[in-house]
PDB file of N, CA and C in Angstrom:
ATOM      1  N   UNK A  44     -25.203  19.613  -6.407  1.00 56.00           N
ATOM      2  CA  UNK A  44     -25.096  19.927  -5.005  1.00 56.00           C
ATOM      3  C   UNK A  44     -24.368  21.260  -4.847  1.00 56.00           C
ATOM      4  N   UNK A  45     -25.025  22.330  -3.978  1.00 59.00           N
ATOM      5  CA  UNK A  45     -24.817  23.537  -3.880  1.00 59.00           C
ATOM      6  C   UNK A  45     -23.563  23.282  -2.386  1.00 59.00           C
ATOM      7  N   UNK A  46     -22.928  24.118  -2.643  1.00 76.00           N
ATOM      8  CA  UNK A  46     -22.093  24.816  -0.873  1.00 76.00           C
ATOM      9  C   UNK A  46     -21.741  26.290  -0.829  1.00 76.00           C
ATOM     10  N   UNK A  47     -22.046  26.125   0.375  1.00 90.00           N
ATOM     11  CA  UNK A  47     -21.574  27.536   0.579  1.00 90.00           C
ATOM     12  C   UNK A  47     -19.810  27.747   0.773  1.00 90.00           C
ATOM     13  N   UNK A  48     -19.493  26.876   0.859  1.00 93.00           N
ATOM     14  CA  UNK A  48     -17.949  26.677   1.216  1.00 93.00           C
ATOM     15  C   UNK A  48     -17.045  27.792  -0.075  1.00 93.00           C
ATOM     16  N   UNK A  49     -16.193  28.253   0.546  1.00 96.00           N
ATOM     17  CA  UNK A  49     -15.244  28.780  -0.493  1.00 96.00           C
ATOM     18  C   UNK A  49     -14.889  28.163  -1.340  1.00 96.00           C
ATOM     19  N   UNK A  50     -14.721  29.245  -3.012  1.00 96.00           N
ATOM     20  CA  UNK A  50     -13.935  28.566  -3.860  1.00 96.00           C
ATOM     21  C   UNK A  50     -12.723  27.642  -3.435  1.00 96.00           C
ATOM     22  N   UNK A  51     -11.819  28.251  -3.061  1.00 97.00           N
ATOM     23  CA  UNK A  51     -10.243  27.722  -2.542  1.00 97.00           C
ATOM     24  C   UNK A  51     -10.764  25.931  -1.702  1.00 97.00           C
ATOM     25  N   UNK A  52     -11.442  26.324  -1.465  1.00 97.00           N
ATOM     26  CA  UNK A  52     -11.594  25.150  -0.015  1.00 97.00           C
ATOM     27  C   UNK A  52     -12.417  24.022  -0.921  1.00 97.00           C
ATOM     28  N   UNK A  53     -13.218  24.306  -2.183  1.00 96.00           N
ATOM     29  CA  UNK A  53     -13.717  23.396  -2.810  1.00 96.00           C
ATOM     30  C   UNK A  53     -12.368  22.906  -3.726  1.00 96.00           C
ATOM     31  N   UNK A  54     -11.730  23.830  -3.645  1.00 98.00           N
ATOM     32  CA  UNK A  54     -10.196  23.301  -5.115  1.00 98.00           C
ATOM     33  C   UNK A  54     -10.022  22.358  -4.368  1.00 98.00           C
ATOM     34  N   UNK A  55      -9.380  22.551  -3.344  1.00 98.00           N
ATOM     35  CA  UNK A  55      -8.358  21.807  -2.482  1.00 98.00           C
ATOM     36  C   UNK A  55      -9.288  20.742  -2.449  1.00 98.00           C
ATOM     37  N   UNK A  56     -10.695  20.519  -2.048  1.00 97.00           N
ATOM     38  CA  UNK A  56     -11.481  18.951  -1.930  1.00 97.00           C
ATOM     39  C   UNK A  56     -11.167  18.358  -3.109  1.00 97.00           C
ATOM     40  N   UNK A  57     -11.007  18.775  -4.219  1.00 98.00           N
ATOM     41  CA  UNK A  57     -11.614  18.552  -5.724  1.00 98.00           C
ATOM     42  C   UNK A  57      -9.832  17.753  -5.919  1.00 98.00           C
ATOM     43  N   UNK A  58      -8.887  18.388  -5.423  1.00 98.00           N
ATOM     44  CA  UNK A  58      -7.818  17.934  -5.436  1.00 98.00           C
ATOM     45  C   UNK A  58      -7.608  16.481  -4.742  1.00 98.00           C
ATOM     46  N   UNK A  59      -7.845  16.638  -3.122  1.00 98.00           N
ATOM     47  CA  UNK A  59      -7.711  16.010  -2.666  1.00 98.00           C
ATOM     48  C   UNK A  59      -8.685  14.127  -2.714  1.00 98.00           C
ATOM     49  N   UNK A  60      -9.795  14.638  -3.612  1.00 98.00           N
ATOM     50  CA  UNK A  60     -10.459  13.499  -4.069  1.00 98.00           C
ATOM     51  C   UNK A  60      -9.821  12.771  -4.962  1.00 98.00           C
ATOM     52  N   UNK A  61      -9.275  13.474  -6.098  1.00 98.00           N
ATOM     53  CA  UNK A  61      -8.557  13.150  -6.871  1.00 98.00           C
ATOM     54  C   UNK A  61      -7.133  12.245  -6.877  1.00 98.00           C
ATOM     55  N   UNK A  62      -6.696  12.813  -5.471  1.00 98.00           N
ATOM     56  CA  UNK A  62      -5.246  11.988  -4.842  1.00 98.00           C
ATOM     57  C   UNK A  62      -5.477  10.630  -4.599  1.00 98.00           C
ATOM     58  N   UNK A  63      -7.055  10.822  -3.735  1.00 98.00           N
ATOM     59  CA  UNK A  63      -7.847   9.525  -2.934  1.00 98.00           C
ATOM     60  C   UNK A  63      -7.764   8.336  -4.233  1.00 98.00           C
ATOM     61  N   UNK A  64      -8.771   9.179  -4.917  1.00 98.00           N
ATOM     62  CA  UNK A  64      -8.585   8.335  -6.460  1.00 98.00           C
ATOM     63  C   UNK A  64      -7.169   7.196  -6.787  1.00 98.00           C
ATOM     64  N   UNK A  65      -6.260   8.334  -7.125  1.00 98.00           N
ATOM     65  CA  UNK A  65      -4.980   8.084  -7.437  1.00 98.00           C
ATOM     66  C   UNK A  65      -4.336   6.936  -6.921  1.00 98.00           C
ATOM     67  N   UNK A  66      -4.452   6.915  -5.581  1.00 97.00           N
ATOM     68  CA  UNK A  66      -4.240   6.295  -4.368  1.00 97.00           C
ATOM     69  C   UNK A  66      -5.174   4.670  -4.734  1.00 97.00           C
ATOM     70  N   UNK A  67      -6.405   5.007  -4.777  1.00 98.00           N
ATOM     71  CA  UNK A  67      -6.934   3.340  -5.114  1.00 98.00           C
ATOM     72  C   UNK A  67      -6.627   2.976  -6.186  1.00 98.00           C
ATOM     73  N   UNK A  68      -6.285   3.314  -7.300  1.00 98.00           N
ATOM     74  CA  UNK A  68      -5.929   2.631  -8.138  1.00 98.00           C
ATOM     75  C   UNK A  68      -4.469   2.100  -8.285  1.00 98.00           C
ATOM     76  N   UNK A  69      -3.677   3.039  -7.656  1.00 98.00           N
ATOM     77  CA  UNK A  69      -2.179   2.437  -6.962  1.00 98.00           C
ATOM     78  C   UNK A  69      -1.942   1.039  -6.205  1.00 98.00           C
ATOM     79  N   UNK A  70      -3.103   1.335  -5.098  1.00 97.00           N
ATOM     80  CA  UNK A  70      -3.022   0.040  -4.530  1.00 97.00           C
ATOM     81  C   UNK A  70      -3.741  -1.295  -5.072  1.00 97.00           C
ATOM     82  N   UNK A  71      -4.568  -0.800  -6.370  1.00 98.00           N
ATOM     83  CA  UNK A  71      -5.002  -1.999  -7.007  1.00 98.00           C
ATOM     84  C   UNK A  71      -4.217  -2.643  -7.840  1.00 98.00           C
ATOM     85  N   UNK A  72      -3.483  -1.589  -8.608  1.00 98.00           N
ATOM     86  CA  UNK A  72      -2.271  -2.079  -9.072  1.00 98.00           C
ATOM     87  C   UNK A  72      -1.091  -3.056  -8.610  1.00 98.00           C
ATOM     88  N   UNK A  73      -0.807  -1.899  -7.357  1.00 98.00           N
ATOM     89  CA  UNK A  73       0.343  -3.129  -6.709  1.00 98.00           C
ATOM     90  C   UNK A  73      -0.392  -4.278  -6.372  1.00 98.00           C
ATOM     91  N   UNK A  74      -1.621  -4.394  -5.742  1.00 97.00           N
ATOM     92  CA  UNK A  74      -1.979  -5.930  -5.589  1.00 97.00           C
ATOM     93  C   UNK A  74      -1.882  -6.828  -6.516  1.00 97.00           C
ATOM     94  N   UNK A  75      -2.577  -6.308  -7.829  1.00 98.00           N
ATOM     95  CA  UNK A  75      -2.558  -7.305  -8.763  1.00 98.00           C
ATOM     96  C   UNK A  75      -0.736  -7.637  -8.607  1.00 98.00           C
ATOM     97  N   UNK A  76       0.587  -6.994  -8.459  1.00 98.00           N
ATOM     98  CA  UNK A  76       1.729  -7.429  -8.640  1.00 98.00           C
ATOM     99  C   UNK A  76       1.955  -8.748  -7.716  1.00 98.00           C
ATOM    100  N   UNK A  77       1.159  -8.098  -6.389  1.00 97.00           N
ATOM    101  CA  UNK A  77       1.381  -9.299  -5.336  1.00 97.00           C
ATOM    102  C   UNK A  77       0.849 -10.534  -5.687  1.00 97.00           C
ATOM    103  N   UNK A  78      -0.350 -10.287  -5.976  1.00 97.00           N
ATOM    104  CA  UNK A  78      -1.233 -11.999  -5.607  1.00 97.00           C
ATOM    105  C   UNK A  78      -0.382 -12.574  -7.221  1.00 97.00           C
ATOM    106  N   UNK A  79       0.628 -12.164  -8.124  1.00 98.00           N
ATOM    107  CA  UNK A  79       1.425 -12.518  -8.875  1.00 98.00           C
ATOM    108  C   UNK A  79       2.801 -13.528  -8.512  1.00 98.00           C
ATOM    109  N   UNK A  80       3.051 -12.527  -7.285  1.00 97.00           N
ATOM    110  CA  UNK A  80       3.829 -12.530  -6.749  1.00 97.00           C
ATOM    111  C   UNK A  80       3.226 -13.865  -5.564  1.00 97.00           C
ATOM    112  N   UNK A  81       2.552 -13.920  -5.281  1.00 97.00           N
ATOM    113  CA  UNK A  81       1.540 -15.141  -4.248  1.00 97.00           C
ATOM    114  C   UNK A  81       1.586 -16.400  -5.257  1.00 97.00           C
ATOM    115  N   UNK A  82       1.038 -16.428  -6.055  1.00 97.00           N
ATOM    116  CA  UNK A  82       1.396 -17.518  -7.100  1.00 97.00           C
ATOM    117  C   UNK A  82       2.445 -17.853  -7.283  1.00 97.00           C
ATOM    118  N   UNK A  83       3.423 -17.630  -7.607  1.00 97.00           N
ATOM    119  CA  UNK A  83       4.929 -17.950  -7.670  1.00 97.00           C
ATOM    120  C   UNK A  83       5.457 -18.881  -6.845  1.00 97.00           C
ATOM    121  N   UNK A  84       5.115 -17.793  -5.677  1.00 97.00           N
ATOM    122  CA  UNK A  84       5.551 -18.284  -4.072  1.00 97.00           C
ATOM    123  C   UNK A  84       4.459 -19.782  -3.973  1.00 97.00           C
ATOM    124  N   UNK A  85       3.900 -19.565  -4.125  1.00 96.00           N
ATOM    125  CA  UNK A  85       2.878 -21.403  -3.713  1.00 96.00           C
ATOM    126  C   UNK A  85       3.521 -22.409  -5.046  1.00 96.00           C
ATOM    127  N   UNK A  86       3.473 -22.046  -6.276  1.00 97.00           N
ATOM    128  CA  UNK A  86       4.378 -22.866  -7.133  1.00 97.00           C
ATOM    129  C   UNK A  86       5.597 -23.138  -7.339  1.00 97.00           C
ATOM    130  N   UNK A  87       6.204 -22.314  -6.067  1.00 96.00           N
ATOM    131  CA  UNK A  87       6.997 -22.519  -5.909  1.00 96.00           C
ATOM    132  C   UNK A  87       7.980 -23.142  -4.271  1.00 96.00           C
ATOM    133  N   UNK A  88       6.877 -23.640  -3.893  1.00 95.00           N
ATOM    134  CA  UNK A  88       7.128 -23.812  -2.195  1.00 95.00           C
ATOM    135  C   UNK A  88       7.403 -22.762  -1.287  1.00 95.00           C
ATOM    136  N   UNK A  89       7.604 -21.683  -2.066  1.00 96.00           N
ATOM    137  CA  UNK A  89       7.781 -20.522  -1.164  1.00 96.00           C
ATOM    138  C   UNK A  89       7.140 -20.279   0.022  1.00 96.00           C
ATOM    139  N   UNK A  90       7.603 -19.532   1.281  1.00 96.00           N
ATOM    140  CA  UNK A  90       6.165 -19.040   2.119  1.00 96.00           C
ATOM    141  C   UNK A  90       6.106 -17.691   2.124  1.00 96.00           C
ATOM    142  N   UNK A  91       4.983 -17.457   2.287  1.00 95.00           N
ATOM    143  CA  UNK A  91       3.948 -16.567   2.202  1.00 95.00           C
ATOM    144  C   UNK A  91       4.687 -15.562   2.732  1.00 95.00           C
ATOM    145  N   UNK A  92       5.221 -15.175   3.718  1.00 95.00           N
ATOM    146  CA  UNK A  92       6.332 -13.660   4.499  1.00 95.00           C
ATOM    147  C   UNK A  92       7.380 -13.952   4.205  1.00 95.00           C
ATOM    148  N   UNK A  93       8.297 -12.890   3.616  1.00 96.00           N
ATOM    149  CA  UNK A  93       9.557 -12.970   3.432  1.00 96.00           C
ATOM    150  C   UNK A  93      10.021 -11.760   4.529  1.00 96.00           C
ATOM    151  N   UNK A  94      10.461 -12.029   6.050  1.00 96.00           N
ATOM    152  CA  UNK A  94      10.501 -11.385   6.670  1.00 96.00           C
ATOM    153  C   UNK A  94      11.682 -10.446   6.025  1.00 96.00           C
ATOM    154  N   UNK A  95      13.041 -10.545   5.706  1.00 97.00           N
ATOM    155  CA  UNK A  95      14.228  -9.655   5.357  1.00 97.00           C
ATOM    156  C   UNK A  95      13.287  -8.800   4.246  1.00 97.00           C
ATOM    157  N   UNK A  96      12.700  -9.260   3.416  1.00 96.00           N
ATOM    158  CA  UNK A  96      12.206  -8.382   2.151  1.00 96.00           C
ATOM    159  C   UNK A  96      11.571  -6.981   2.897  1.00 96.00           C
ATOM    160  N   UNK A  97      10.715  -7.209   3.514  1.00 96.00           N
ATOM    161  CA  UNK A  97       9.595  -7.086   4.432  1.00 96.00           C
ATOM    162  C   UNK A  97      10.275  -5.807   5.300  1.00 96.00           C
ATOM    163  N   UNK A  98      11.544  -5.982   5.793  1.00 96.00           N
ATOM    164  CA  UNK A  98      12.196  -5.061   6.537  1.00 96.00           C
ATOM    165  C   UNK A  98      12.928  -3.925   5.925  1.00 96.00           C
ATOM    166  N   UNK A  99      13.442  -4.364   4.686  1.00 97.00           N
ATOM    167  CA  UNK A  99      14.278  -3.297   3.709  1.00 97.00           C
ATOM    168  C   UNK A  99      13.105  -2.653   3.343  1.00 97.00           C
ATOM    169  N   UNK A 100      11.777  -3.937   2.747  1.00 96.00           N
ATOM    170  CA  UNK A 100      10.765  -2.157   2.554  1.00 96.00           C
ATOM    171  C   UNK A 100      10.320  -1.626   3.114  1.00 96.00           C
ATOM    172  N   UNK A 101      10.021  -1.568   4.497  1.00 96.00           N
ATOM    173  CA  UNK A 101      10.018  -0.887   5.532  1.00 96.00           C
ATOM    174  C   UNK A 101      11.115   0.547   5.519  1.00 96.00           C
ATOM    175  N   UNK A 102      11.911  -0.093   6.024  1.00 97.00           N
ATOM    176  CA  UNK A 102      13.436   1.187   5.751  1.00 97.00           C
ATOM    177  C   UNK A 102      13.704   1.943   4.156  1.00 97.00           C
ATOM    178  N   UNK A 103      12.940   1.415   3.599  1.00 97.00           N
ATOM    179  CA  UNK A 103      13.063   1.954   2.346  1.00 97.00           C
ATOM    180  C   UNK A 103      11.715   3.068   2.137  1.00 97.00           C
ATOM    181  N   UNK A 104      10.621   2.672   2.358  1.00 96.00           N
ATOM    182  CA  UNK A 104       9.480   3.589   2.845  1.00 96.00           C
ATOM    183  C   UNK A 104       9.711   4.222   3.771  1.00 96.00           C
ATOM    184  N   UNK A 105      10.184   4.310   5.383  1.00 97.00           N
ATOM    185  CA  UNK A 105      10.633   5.175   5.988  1.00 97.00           C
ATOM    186  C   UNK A 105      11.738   6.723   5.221  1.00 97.00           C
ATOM    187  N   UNK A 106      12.497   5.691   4.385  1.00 98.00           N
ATOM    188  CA  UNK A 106      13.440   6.933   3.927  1.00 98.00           C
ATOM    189  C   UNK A 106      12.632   7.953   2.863  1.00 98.00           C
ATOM    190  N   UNK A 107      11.909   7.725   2.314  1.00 98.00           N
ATOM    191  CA  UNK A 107      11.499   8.034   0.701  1.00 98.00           C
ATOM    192  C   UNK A 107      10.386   9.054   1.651  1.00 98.00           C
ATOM    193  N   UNK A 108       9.472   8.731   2.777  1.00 98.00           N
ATOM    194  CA  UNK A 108       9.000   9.787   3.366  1.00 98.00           C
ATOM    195  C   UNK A 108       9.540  10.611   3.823  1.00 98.00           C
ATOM    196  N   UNK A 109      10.957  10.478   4.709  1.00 98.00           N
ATOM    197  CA  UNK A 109      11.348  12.027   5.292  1.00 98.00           C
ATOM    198  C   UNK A 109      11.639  12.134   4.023  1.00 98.00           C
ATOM    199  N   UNK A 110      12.299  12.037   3.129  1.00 98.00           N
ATOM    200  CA  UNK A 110      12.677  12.582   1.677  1.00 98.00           C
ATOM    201  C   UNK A 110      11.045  13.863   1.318  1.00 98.00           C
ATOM    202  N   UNK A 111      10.282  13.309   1.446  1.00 98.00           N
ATOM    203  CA  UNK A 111       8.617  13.782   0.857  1.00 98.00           C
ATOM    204  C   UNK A 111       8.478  14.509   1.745  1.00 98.00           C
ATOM    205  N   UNK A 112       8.741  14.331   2.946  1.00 98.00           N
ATOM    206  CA  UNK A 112       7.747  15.345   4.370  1.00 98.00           C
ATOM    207  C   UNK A 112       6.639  14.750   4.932  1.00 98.00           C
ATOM    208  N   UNK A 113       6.807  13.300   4.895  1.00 98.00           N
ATOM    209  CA  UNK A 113       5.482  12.636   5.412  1.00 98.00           C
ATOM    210  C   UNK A 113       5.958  11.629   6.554  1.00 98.00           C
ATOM    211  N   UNK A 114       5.311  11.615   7.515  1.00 98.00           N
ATOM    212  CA  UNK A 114       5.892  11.309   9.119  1.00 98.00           C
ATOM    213  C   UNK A 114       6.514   9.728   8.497  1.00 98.00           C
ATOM    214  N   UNK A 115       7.671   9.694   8.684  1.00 97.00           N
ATOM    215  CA  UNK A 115       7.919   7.867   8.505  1.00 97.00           C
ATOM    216  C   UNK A 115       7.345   6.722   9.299  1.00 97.00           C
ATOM    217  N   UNK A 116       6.606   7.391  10.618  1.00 97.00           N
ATOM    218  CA  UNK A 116       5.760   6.402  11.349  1.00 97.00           C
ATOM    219  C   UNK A 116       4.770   5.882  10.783  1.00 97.00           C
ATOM    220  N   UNK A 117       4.121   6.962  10.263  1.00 97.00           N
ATOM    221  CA  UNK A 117       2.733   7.123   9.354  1.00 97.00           C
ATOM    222  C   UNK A 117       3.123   5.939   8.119  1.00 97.00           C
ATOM    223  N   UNK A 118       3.901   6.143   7.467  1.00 96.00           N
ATOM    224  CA  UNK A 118       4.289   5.696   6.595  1.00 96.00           C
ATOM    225  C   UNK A 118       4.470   4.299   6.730  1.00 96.00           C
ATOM    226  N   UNK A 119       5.354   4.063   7.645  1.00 96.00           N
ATOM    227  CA  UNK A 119       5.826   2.479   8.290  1.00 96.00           C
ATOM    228  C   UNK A 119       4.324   1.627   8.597  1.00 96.00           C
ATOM    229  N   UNK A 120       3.604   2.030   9.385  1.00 97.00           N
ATOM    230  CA  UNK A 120       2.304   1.776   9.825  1.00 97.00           C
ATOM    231  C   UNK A 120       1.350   1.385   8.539  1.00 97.00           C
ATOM    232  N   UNK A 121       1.305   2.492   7.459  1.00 95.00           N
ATOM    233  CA  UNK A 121       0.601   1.679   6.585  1.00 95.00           C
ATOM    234  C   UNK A 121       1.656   0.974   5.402  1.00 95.00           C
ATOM    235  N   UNK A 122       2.426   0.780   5.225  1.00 95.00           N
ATOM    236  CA  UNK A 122       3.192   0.015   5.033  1.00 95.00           C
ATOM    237  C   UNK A 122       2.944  -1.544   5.506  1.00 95.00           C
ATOM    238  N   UNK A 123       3.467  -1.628   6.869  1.00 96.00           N
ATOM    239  CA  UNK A 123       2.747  -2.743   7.670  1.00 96.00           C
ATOM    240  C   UNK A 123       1.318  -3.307   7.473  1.00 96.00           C
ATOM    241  N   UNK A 124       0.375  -2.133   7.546  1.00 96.00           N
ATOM    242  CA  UNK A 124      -1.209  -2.907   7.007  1.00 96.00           C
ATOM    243  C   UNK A 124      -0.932  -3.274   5.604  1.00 96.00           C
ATOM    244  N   UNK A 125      -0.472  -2.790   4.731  1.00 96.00           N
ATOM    245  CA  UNK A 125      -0.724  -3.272   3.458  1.00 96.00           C
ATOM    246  C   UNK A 125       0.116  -5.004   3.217  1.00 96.00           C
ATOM    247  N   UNK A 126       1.788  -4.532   3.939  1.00 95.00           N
ATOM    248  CA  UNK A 126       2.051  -6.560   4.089  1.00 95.00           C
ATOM    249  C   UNK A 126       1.562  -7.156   4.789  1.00 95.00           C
ATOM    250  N   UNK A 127       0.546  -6.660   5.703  1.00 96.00           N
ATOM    251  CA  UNK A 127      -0.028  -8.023   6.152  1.00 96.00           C
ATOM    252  C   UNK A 127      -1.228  -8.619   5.688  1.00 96.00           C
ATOM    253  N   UNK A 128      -1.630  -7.483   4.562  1.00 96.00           N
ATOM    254  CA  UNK A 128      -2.739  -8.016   3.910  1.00 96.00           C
ATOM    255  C   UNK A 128      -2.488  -9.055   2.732  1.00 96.00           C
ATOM    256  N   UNK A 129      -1.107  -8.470   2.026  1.00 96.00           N
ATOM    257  CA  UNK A 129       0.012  -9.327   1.126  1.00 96.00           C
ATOM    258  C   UNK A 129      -0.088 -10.577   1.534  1.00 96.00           C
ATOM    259  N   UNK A 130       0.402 -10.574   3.047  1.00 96.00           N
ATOM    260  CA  UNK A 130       0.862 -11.916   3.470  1.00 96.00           C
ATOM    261  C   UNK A 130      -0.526 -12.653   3.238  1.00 96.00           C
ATOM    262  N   UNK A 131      -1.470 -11.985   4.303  1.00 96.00           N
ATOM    263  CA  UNK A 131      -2.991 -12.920   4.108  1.00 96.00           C
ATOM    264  C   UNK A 131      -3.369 -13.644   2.772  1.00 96.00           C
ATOM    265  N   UNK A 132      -3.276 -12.275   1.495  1.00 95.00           N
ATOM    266  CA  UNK A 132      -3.898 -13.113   0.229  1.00 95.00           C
ATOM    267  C   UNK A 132      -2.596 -14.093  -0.002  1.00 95.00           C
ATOM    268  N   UNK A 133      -1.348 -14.169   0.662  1.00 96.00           N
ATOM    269  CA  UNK A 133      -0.728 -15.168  -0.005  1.00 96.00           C
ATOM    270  C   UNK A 133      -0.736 -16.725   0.945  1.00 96.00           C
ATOM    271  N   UNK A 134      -1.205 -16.663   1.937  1.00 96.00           N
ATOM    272  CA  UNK A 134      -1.434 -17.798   2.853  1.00 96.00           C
ATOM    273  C   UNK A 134      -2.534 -18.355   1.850  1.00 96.00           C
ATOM    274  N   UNK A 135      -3.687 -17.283   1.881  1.00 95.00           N
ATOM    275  CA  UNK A 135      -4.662 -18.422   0.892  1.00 95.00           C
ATOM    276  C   UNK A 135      -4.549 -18.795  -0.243  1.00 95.00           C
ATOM    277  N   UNK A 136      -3.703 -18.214  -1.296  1.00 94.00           N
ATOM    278  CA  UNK A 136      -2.892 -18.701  -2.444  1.00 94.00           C
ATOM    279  C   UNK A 136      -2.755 -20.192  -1.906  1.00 94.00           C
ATOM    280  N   UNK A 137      -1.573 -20.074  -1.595  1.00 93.00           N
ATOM    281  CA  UNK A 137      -1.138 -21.059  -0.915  1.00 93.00           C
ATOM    282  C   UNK A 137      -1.411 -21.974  -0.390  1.00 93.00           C
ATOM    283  N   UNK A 138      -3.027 -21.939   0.241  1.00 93.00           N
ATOM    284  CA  UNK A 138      -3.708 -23.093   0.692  1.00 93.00           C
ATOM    285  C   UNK A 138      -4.428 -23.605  -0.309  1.00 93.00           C
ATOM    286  N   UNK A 139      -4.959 -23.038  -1.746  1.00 92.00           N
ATOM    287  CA  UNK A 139      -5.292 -22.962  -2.756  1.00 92.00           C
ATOM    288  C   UNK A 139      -4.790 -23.840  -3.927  1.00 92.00           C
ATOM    289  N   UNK A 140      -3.843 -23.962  -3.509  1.00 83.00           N
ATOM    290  CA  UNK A 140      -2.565 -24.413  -4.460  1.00 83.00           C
ATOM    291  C   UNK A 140      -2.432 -26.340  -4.467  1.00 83.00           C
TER     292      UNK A 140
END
């Protein structure tokens, strides 16, 4: 596939695909930690949200972005989608169990 697009402007895609990359395999990673972490919790009566946990990593992702330069809202927000997807695969653990 041909473009007319600038060198520079193809780096930066070529980069930025690469992050994308980076990025899914990060979050495949940490899942596999969770639904680990989901098992435990059902063998162990646990439930599924640990709201205090839940809040420090929140404030803990907020900080580590202004640290980076990346909006802590932004950050908090997907933060939030990703535990509530946590929580989801661990409800069905759990019903599983």
């Amino acid at each position: 596939m041909t473009s007319d697009a600038p060198p520079e402007l193809l780096r930066l895609r070529s980069s930025i695909d690469n992050i994308d990359a980076a990025l899914v395999h990060l979050l495949a990673e940490r899942f596999k930690c969770t639904q680990q972490v989901g098992v435990l919790k059902a063998t162990q009566g646990l439930p599924p949200a640990d709201p205090a946990r839940e809040e420090r990593q929140i404030e803990r992702l907020r900080d580590l972005a202004l640290t980076a330069g990346l909006d802590p809202v932004f950050a908090e927000k997907f933060l939030n989608f990703v535990i509530a997807e946590v929580i989801h695969h661990h409800q069905r653990i759990a019903e599983d169990a």
